[in-house]
Structure formats: C-alpha cells, structure tokens
Amino acid sequence: MRQRQVFVALLLALSFGVLWSLDLGRFIGFEQLKAHQAELTAWRLQQPLTAAALYFAGYVLATALSVPGALIITLAGGAVFGFGWGLLIVSFASTLGATLAFWVSRFLLRDWVESRWGERLAEIQAGVDKEGAYYLLTLRLLPVVPFFLINLLMGLTRMKTWTYYWVSQVGMLAGTAVVVNAGTQLAQLDSTQGIFSPMLLGSLLLLSVFPLLARRVVHALQKRKVYARWASVRPTQFDRNLIVIGAGAAGLVTAYIAAAVKAKVTLIEAHKMGGDCLNTGCVPSKALIKSAKLAHQMRHAGQYGLRDTLPHFSFKAVMQRVNNIIAAVAPHDSVERYTALGVEVLQGTAKLINPWTVEVSLHNGQVQRLSARSIVIAAGARPVVPPIPGLHEVGFVTSDTLWDALAQCDEIPQRMLVLGGGPIGCELSQCFARLGAQVTQVEKGDRLMAREDEEVSSWVRNTLQADGVQVLTGHQVLRCERRGAEKILVAHVQGQEVELAFDVLVCAVGREARLQGYGLEDIGLPTQHTVQTNDYLQTLYPHIYAAGDVAGPYQFTHTAAHQAWYAAVNALFGEVKSFKVDYRAIPSATFIDPEVARVGLNEQEALSQGVAYEVTRYGIDDLDRAIADSEAHGFVKVLTVPGKDRILGVTVVGAHASDMLAEFVLAMKHGLGLNKILGTVHLYPTMAEANKYVAGEWKRAHAPKKVLAWLEKYHAWRRG
Ligand SMILES: Cc1cc2nc3c(=O)[nH]c(=O)nc-3n(C[C@H](O)[C@H](O)[C@H](O)COP(=O)(O)OP(=O)(O)OC[C@H]3O[C@@H](n4cnc5c(N)ncnc54)[C@H](O)[C@@H]3O)c2cc1C
C-alpha cells in the first residue's frame, strides 16, 4: 500500500471511530426518529439553512463512509424538510456521498483487487465498458441492491466518475422519492417495512428492467435498419445453414464444426484447399527451415565431434522436398476428406450477392447461387506490395509466389534481397543464407522484429548476422532500378543513398486482409484493414461472421482455427447462446534458429499499457539438456504481477522455444501461477525443465527472508 493510501485508510478508520464513540446509532432508529420528529421539525423551522446544511453534510458523510442507516436518514429528510426540499437535498447528498464512496473504493481497493483477481476484473471491466451505464442504472433503480455495495463494486472498475455520478443521480431518484414521501407521512407509518409495498416493489422492478429492455428494442430497431434495404430479397427459406467462403485454416475448421453438429454446410475455395498455411505459409516455410538447419549443422558438425562438412545438394531437390511435404499434408485439408466429413465443397470463386446469397463461379465454368441462414467469411490475407517506384519493372516475389519461383531454380539465387524485418522476413533470410545465398535484409525501422523486446531484436539480429545475413535496419527504400542486366534497390539511410544489387527480391513487408472482389463492398460490409467484427465475430449483418486473417487482429493459423470455433458455433446457435472470442493467452512464434516464442505481455507492451510487472529470467545456457545438445543459448523471461506468481507474459528464446511455451500458455489460460509450475515434475533431461527453473528463480527471489532467518536460528538451536 502506498503512503497516501495508508493515510486515507487511517483517516477513514478515525472517522469510523469518531462516529462509533458518539454512538450516533441511537438516533438512527425508526422509533427514535418518530420520537424526535417534532423537535427536529421545530429546529428546521428556526434555522432552516443550518438544518439543511448539517443534514446534507451528515448524509454525504454517512454515504461516503458506507455506514448503515441510509433508509432512516432518507425518511428523516422527508419528515423534517417535506417532500420537495427533502427530495432535492437527499438526491444530491446521496449521489455526492455515493460518488465519494466510489472514489474511496477505487483509491484504496482497486490496485489490490486488480493484482489478485485481475482477469475477473478485466471481464467485469469489459462489460462495464460496453454497457456499464445501463447496468448501473438497473442496479440503481432496484432499491433491493444495497447502495453502498454498488458504490464499492463500481469503484473497482474504470467507469468514468461523471458517468457514475449522473447515472446514480437519475437512477436513485425514483427510490429516493418513495422513501422521502414516506417520511412526510411518518406519523402514519408503523415500521420501515411498510414503505415498499409489493405493488411498489413490482413497479420499481419493472422500471429497473426498462433500460435493458429499451436497449434490446434499440438493437432490434438497428438490426431492422441494417436489413431494411434487403427486405425484398431476403429468402423465406434457405438452401443451407451455413456457407463458408475460403478453405484456409479458418474456413476448414468452421466447416468441420458445422458438419460435426449436422448442419448443412458448403465450403467454397477459389484457389487451393488449405489456404496460405498449407500452400505458401507455415508448411513450406517450416519444411525449408528444416533443410536449412541441417545444412547449417553439417557446416558446424565439429561441435558435435564430427567433421565440419560443406553440404552438397541440389536446390531443386530441396524445393522438391518442400513440395513433397505440402503434398503429404494436403490430404488433411482435401476435398475428399471434407466431403467424407459431410461438408459440401465447391471449387470456385464466391461472391456475396446479398446478405444471404452467394454466387459461386465454379472452376468448371458453371455459376451457382446458394443461400444460407448464416455466412462465415474466411477469405484470408495476401502479401502487401509496397508502392516502390520501379518495383514491378525489376520484378519481385512474395510469400505467395516465391515457392513456385524457387522450385524452377537449379541453384539458389546468389544475391537475395529480403525486404522486411518481421517474422516472415527473418525466417526466410536465415533459410536462404544457410542454403548458400548472399542475403541482405532491409528493414526501415531501427530493429528487427520490433514487436518483441529490444533484447530479443538484438538477439535475432546477432543470430542472423552469424549466419551471414547482412542486416540493414533504418533503411528507407526509395526505388528500384534496372541497369543493364543488374537489378538495384536504392535506399536512404542517414542522409545518404545506398545501392544494393540483387538477383531476387523477396517482398516480406506484411500481409493485408483480402477485402476486395467478392462483394463485401456491394453489400456495404464495413472494412478497415480487416472485416469489422464485434466480440462474437459478427459483422454489420449479425448473421454474417468473419474469422481468420480476414478478421484479424492476429495472423496465425492457430488463431484462425480458434476464431473458427466461435464463428461456427455463434453462426449456428447464436440465437440461443453466443460466445465472445477468448483472446487470453494467444501464443506466437518465429521459427528462426534459435526460436523466439511468446505468450502474453512482453516488457515493452507492459510499459506501454501501464501494467506493473516483475521480471524473472532463466538462462538456457545453464540447462543440462541444452548443454548436451550443444544448444546452450537463449533464455526464458517471465513477467509476473509484482509480489505474486501470476503470469502476465513469457518470452522464450532458444531451441524448441515454441514447444516449451505450451506449458506457459496452459498456465496463463487456466490461471496457474509459477508456484504450480515449480510444483510439477518435469522430465529430465528436457528443454522444458527451463520452465521449472525459471519458476524456481522466482521462488528464490520471493523467499520469506524473515522466516528463513528464524529457521536458521532454529536449526542452530537444534544443533545445540
Ligand atoms: C511465409 C508464411 C509463413 C507463415 N508461418 C506461420 C506459422 O509458422 N505459424 C502460424 O500460425 N501462421 C503462419 N503463417 C500465417 C498463416 O499462414 C495464416 O495466418 C493462416 O493461413 C490464415 O488462415 P485463414 O484461413 O485466415 O486464411 P488463408 O489461409 O489465407 O485462407 C483463405 C482462403 O480463402 C480463399 N478465398 C479468398 N477469397 C475467396 C473467394 N472469394 N471465394 C472462395 N475462396 C476465397 C483463398 O484462396 C484462401 O485459400 C505464415 C504465413 C506465411 C505467408
């Protein structure tokens, strides 16, 4: 607890103490109020301003300190000041007091609650961000929820004070009016029970659900408005339950789930089944990485006690192997497999004609129109081609075209220029260098893999340079030129132009969602870098969903598959129950050697988001298995909540980092802390032991020093 918090806590304790010692409770009973009503009214008539000011201040104080008795004090307001003045004074005093209590809770408790139950709080916060004012209004309108509890709970969220104030003022008005009015007839009341008759409570209950009902109505009206222009074309019945556009990771998994729950589903693919991952992404790149790694190990076989050997190979054979591997994995994503699973697979280009109808231009020349109750857009992404003057004239390849282009080469191109310092650029640069090309990697930012912490970027740079890649950061590309047979890229760096000659230019500057050419614009689906979706992956038209690279925010196969589950289930069963996509614990890896893998926050993200953290590190150079494998380099870096073992994020750099990360992904997803990892038996000797050792480092740093000092004394005493 910080000093200021301690001060406020002490001040509150003191105020409670004073109230307690004055035994004010004796005045805040129903009978006492009735007994003193005449006196109090006489006093108010003599000194109206003083009476109102003292009553107001007392009310604010009692509410701010969350002391019980608000009902009696409010009754007193009516009894002493009458309905009009009573309501005015109580309404402002109670709202001001409630806002102060809300602040006190925020100031004293929020950090503490956040550090203990941060994820829970984050969920509540997400709800508050979205519909906080409505919830608060509902709670306020319903006088059965103790108001002091609402103040304390809402203080834990990040709701704006002004929102809290005005919603409270409006929401409490009806309940306050009832009680103040009851106060004006105090003489006729026998007890506080009589204030809220079942009839009155019923009315307030109706009033309290009104805002939520109103919202539902507004939603329904918005929905009607969205669909209004399509009213005449909306089919009265549908051919299918679901149409899925695109058979990459997102589309395949969506169709799989739909078929598994016996929905009638059609999957449409314009190009190759399996999408990017199988044909131009993960699978070919990882196959090439393996060949490149082996070539590298042969060159450095001396470190394993063998002789360093220059790898002799046919590049064509290497690329043939890549194609063989694609072919070996392809049956998993094939038309045959999906047809057998119960999915109707159409090979052709899909186009949205209206929100329920998709036109398919089949590869066999036929055109088919299909309708479905729901549609999932899973059209993926494509490589970004930057607007560099002369680029198209000199020619270039991207992740889409490089595999076919390289498959034609007998030898690896001699001088390869890789544009882009992100994960794909780094993986490809290292591969090409290890397979014998002179690789120059050009990045306009000041470091590679800029989403990672700076130390990771330097690690990656050193690794690539050790493999012979010339890494040029801070280079702004100006143009490409052809000079005779020579192809040149001109870049700007520190006020100078540099010229880089190349044989093949690989453009790896990022990938953008595929948004054009299949009807999104025709039906008015909003896009902004990606198809815009809500937390349930619904687009503007609630029955049209998007998943995978086309929807973002991630561009991974595993996130595409993860979103696909939500898209399929929400599309088919959303009218009964919808699920928000859970983006906690999303792992990512860059498969350079050694690998870089991460889940959750790294330091630069924690700093930019203002999240307090502690860092614990374990050096993999110390790990038995890594030493045995001559892979003794890298580290595990864990960010935790200060003083707690709760994991905020993990970065692993090292051999098999992507596999090692799985344990942390599980831990984060299920709220397991480092103590649990430490208490788990890890097989010896494995790389995964590093996870346990980093947990051990954390434990050592948080050992209870005082207890240990006492234990030392105890053992000394036992020795006699
Ligand atoms: C070089 C490279 C390496 C990568 N490595 C990894 C990795 O190691 N790990 C990882 O997780 N991710 C990796 N990725 C990213 C991964 O490939 C993508 O995130 C993943 O493929 C996205 O799947 P998707 O289903 O969203 O899109 P896609 O796989 O792109 O599938 C979309 C499909 O929709 C089809 N389509 C588009 N429009 C239409 C239309 N109108 N009608 C019919 N069909 C249409 C397309 O032809 C395509 O097949 C890599 C990507 C690249 C380029």
Short mmCIF file of N, CA and C in Angstrom, two decimals, residues 390-480:
data_model
loop_
_atom_site.label_atom_id
_atom_site.label_comp_id
_atom_site.label_asym_id
_atom_site.label_seq_id
_atom_site.Cartn_x
_atom_site.Cartn_y
_atom_site.Cartn_z
N GLY A 390 9.51 1.50 -59.58
CA GLY A 390 10.41 0.57 -60.28
C GLY A 390 10.32 -0.87 -59.82
N LEU A 391 9.54 -1.11 -58.75
CA LEU A 391 9.49 -2.48 -58.19
C LEU A 391 8.97 -3.49 -59.22
N HIS A 392 7.87 -3.13 -59.88
CA HIS A 392 7.28 -4.08 -60.83
C HIS A 392 8.19 -4.28 -62.04
N GLU A 393 8.97 -3.24 -62.39
CA GLU A 393 9.86 -3.35 -63.55
C GLU A 393 11.00 -4.33 -63.26
N VAL A 394 11.55 -4.28 -62.04
CA VAL A 394 12.67 -5.20 -61.75
C VAL A 394 12.17 -6.60 -61.40
N GLY A 395 10.93 -6.66 -60.96
CA GLY A 395 10.34 -7.96 -60.60
C GLY A 395 10.65 -8.32 -59.15
N PHE A 396 9.76 -9.07 -58.56
CA PHE A 396 9.92 -9.45 -57.14
C PHE A 396 9.07 -10.69 -56.89
N VAL A 397 9.35 -11.33 -55.76
CA VAL A 397 8.48 -12.43 -55.33
C VAL A 397 7.92 -12.11 -53.94
N THR A 398 6.81 -12.73 -53.62
CA THR A 398 6.23 -12.60 -52.27
C THR A 398 6.06 -14.02 -51.73
N SER A 399 5.55 -14.10 -50.50
CA SER A 399 5.32 -15.45 -49.95
C SER A 399 4.34 -16.24 -50.82
N ASP A 400 3.50 -15.54 -51.58
CA ASP A 400 2.56 -16.24 -52.47
C ASP A 400 3.26 -16.86 -53.66
N THR A 401 4.30 -16.19 -54.18
CA THR A 401 4.87 -16.63 -55.47
C THR A 401 6.25 -17.25 -55.35
N LEU A 402 6.91 -17.05 -54.19
CA LEU A 402 8.32 -17.45 -54.14
C LEU A 402 8.53 -18.95 -54.22
N TRP A 403 7.55 -19.72 -53.73
CA TRP A 403 7.73 -21.18 -53.70
C TRP A 403 7.78 -21.73 -55.11
N ASP A 404 6.84 -21.30 -55.95
CA ASP A 404 6.85 -21.76 -57.34
C ASP A 404 8.07 -21.23 -58.07
N ALA A 405 8.41 -19.96 -57.79
CA ALA A 405 9.57 -19.35 -58.49
C ALA A 405 10.85 -20.10 -58.13
N LEU A 406 11.03 -20.39 -56.83
CA LEU A 406 12.28 -21.06 -56.42
C LEU A 406 12.33 -22.50 -56.90
N ALA A 407 11.14 -23.11 -57.02
CA ALA A 407 11.11 -24.51 -57.47
C ALA A 407 11.67 -24.64 -58.89
N GLN A 408 11.66 -23.55 -59.64
CA GLN A 408 12.19 -23.59 -61.01
C GLN A 408 13.71 -23.48 -61.04
N CYS A 409 14.32 -23.03 -59.93
CA CYS A 409 15.76 -22.75 -59.94
C CYS A 409 16.57 -24.02 -59.68
N ASP A 410 17.66 -24.20 -60.48
CA ASP A 410 18.56 -25.32 -60.21
C ASP A 410 19.44 -25.01 -59.01
N GLU A 411 19.83 -23.74 -58.90
CA GLU A 411 20.66 -23.29 -57.78
C GLU A 411 19.89 -22.20 -57.04
N ILE A 412 20.23 -22.04 -55.78
CA ILE A 412 19.60 -20.92 -55.06
C ILE A 412 20.13 -19.61 -55.65
N PRO A 413 19.27 -18.63 -55.88
CA PRO A 413 19.76 -17.36 -56.42
C PRO A 413 20.91 -16.83 -55.56
N GLN A 414 21.91 -16.26 -56.24
CA GLN A 414 23.13 -15.88 -55.50
C GLN A 414 22.88 -14.73 -54.53
N ARG A 415 22.31 -13.64 -55.05
CA ARG A 415 22.12 -12.48 -54.19
C ARG A 415 20.62 -12.28 -53.94
N MET A 416 20.24 -12.51 -52.71
CA MET A 416 18.80 -12.38 -52.40
C MET A 416 18.61 -11.19 -51.48
N LEU A 417 17.64 -10.38 -51.83
CA LEU A 417 17.36 -9.20 -51.00
C LEU A 417 15.98 -9.39 -50.38
N VAL A 418 15.96 -9.45 -49.07
CA VAL A 418 14.68 -9.66 -48.38
C VAL A 418 14.24 -8.32 -47.79
N LEU A 419 13.07 -7.87 -48.24
CA LEU A 419 12.51 -6.61 -47.71
C LEU A 419 11.61 -6.93 -46.54
N GLY A 420 11.93 -6.41 -45.38
CA GLY A 420 11.04 -6.63 -44.22
C GLY A 420 11.76 -7.34 -43.09
N GLY A 421 11.62 -6.78 -41.88
CA GLY A 421 12.31 -7.34 -40.73
C GLY A 421 11.37 -7.98 -39.74
N GLY A 422 10.20 -8.42 -40.23
CA GLY A 422 9.24 -9.11 -39.35
C GLY A 422 9.56 -10.60 -39.32
N PRO A 423 8.68 -11.39 -38.67
CA PRO A 423 8.93 -12.83 -38.54
C PRO A 423 9.15 -13.53 -39.88
N ILE A 424 8.31 -13.25 -40.88
CA ILE A 424 8.47 -13.97 -42.16
C ILE A 424 9.79 -13.59 -42.82
N GLY A 425 10.14 -12.30 -42.83
CA GLY A 425 11.40 -11.84 -43.41
C GLY A 425 12.59 -12.49 -42.71
N CYS A 426 12.52 -12.59 -41.39
CA CYS A 426 13.64 -13.18 -40.63
C CYS A 426 13.79 -14.68 -40.91
N GLU A 427 12.64 -15.39 -40.91
CA GLU A 427 12.71 -16.83 -41.17
C GLU A 427 13.31 -17.08 -42.55
N LEU A 428 12.82 -16.35 -43.55
CA LEU A 428 13.28 -16.59 -44.93
C LEU A 428 14.75 -16.19 -45.08
N SER A 429 15.16 -15.06 -44.49
CA SER A 429 16.55 -14.60 -44.62
C SER A 429 17.50 -15.66 -44.09
N GLN A 430 17.17 -16.20 -42.90
CA GLN A 430 18.08 -17.19 -42.32
C GLN A 430 18.15 -18.45 -43.19
N CYS A 431 16.98 -18.88 -43.67
CA CYS A 431 16.94 -20.08 -44.54
C CYS A 431 17.81 -19.90 -45.76
N PHE A 432 17.57 -18.79 -46.48
CA PHE A 432 18.30 -18.58 -47.74
C PHE A 432 19.80 -18.49 -47.46
N ALA A 433 20.19 -17.82 -46.38
CA ALA A 433 21.62 -17.69 -46.07
C ALA A 433 22.22 -19.06 -45.76
N ARG A 434 21.49 -19.85 -45.00
CA ARG A 434 22.02 -21.18 -44.64
C ARG A 434 22.10 -22.11 -45.85
N LEU A 435 21.25 -21.82 -46.84
CA LEU A 435 21.28 -22.66 -48.05
C LEU A 435 22.26 -22.08 -49.08
N GLY A 436 23.01 -21.06 -48.69
CA GLY A 436 24.13 -20.62 -49.53
C GLY A 436 23.96 -19.32 -50.27
N ALA A 437 22.81 -18.63 -50.10
CA ALA A 437 22.67 -17.34 -50.80
C ALA A 437 23.34 -16.23 -50.00
N GLN A 438 23.75 -15.18 -50.73
CA GLN A 438 24.19 -13.97 -50.00
C GLN A 438 22.93 -13.16 -49.75
N VAL A 439 22.55 -13.05 -48.50
CA VAL A 439 21.26 -12.43 -48.20
C VAL A 439 21.46 -11.05 -47.57
N THR A 440 20.73 -10.08 -48.11
CA THR A 440 20.69 -8.76 -47.47
C THR A 440 19.25 -8.55 -47.03
N GLN A 441 19.09 -8.23 -45.76
CA GLN A 441 17.73 -8.00 -45.24
C GLN A 441 17.60 -6.51 -44.94
N VAL A 442 16.58 -5.90 -45.51
CA VAL A 442 16.40 -4.46 -45.38
C VAL A 442 15.13 -4.16 -44.58
N GLU A 443 15.32 -3.35 -43.55
CA GLU A 443 14.18 -3.00 -42.69
C GLU A 443 14.20 -1.49 -42.46
N LYS A 444 13.04 -0.87 -42.58
CA LYS A 444 13.05 0.60 -42.42
C LYS A 444 13.09 1.04 -40.95
N GLY A 445 12.56 0.23 -40.06
CA GLY A 445 12.64 0.56 -38.63
C GLY A 445 14.06 0.36 -38.12
N ASP A 446 14.25 0.71 -36.82
CA ASP A 446 15.63 0.63 -36.34
C ASP A 446 15.99 -0.74 -35.76
N ARG A 447 15.04 -1.68 -35.80
CA ARG A 447 15.39 -3.03 -35.36
C ARG A 447 14.49 -4.08 -35.98
N LEU A 448 14.96 -5.31 -35.94
CA LEU A 448 14.16 -6.43 -36.47
C LEU A 448 13.12 -6.81 -35.43
N MET A 449 12.07 -7.44 -35.89
CA MET A 449 11.00 -7.95 -35.01
C MET A 449 10.66 -6.96 -33.89
N ALA A 450 10.20 -5.80 -34.35
CA ALA A 450 10.01 -4.67 -33.43
C ALA A 450 8.92 -4.90 -32.40
N ARG A 451 8.08 -5.94 -32.60
CA ARG A 451 7.04 -6.17 -31.58
C ARG A 451 7.62 -6.84 -30.35
N GLU A 452 8.83 -7.40 -30.50
CA GLU A 452 9.45 -8.07 -29.35
C GLU A 452 10.28 -7.04 -28.57
N ASP A 453 10.69 -7.44 -27.36
CA ASP A 453 11.55 -6.55 -26.57
C ASP A 453 12.87 -6.32 -27.30
N GLU A 454 13.51 -5.23 -26.95
CA GLU A 454 14.74 -4.85 -27.65
C GLU A 454 15.81 -5.94 -27.56
N GLU A 455 15.91 -6.59 -26.41
CA GLU A 455 16.96 -7.61 -26.28
C GLU A 455 16.69 -8.79 -27.22
N VAL A 456 15.41 -9.04 -27.50
CA VAL A 456 15.08 -10.13 -28.43
C VAL A 456 15.48 -9.71 -29.85
N SER A 457 15.18 -8.46 -30.18
CA SER A 457 15.55 -7.95 -31.50
C SER A 457 17.06 -8.07 -31.72
N SER A 458 17.85 -7.68 -30.70
CA SER A 458 19.31 -7.76 -30.88
C SER A 458 19.76 -9.21 -30.99
N TRP A 459 19.09 -10.07 -30.23
CA TRP A 459 19.42 -11.49 -30.29
C TRP A 459 19.20 -12.00 -31.72
N VAL A 460 18.04 -11.64 -32.27
CA VAL A 460 17.71 -12.10 -33.63
C VAL A 460 18.72 -11.54 -34.63
N ARG A 461 19.04 -10.28 -34.48
CA ARG A 461 19.99 -9.65 -35.40
C ARG A 461 21.34 -10.38 -35.36
N ASN A 462 21.83 -10.62 -34.13
CA ASN A 462 23.12 -11.30 -33.99
C ASN A 462 23.08 -12.69 -34.60
N THR A 463 21.96 -13.38 -34.37
CA THR A 463 21.81 -14.74 -34.91
C THR A 463 21.86 -14.72 -36.43
N LEU A 464 21.10 -13.80 -37.02
CA LEU A 464 21.06 -13.76 -38.50
C LEU A 464 22.43 -13.35 -39.05
N GLN A 465 23.06 -12.41 -38.38
CA GLN A 465 24.38 -11.97 -38.86
C GLN A 465 25.38 -13.12 -38.76
N ALA A 466 25.27 -13.90 -37.68
CA ALA A 466 26.19 -15.04 -37.53
C ALA A 466 26.00 -16.04 -38.66
N ASP A 467 24.78 -16.08 -39.21
CA ASP A 467 24.51 -16.98 -40.35
C ASP A 467 24.89 -16.33 -41.68
N GLY A 468 25.40 -15.12 -41.63
CA GLY A 468 25.88 -14.48 -42.86
C GLY A 468 24.91 -13.50 -43.49
N VAL A 469 23.79 -13.24 -42.82
CA VAL A 469 22.83 -12.27 -43.38
C VAL A 469 23.35 -10.85 -43.11
N GLN A 470 23.34 -10.04 -44.16
CA GLN A 470 23.68 -8.62 -43.94
C GLN A 470 22.39 -7.92 -43.53
N VAL A 471 22.33 -7.50 -42.26
CA VAL A 471 21.09 -6.89 -41.75
C VAL A 471 21.22 -5.37 -41.83
N LEU A 472 20.33 -4.75 -42.59
CA LEU A 472 20.37 -3.29 -42.73
C LEU A 472 19.08 -2.70 -42.16
N THR A 473 19.16 -2.17 -40.97
CA THR A 473 17.97 -1.52 -40.40
C THR A 473 18.07 -0.02 -40.66
N GLY A 474 16.96 0.68 -40.42
CA GLY A 474 16.93 2.13 -40.64
C GLY A 474 17.11 2.50 -42.11
N HIS A 475 16.79 1.59 -43.01
CA HIS A 475 16.93 1.84 -44.44
C HIS A 475 15.56 2.06 -45.07
N GLN A 476 15.34 3.26 -45.55
CA GLN A 476 14.07 3.59 -46.21
C GLN A 476 14.24 3.34 -47.71
N VAL A 477 13.44 2.43 -48.26
CA VAL A 477 13.60 2.12 -49.69
C VAL A 477 13.06 3.26 -50.54
N LEU A 478 13.86 3.70 -51.50
CA LEU A 478 13.44 4.81 -52.36
C LEU A 478 12.90 4.32 -53.70
N ARG A 479 13.66 3.43 -54.34
CA ARG A 479 13.23 2.96 -55.68
C ARG A 479 14.02 1.73 -56.06
N CYS A 480 13.54 1.11 -57.13
CA CYS A 480 14.30 0.01 -57.74
C CYS A 480 14.66 0.44 -59.16
#
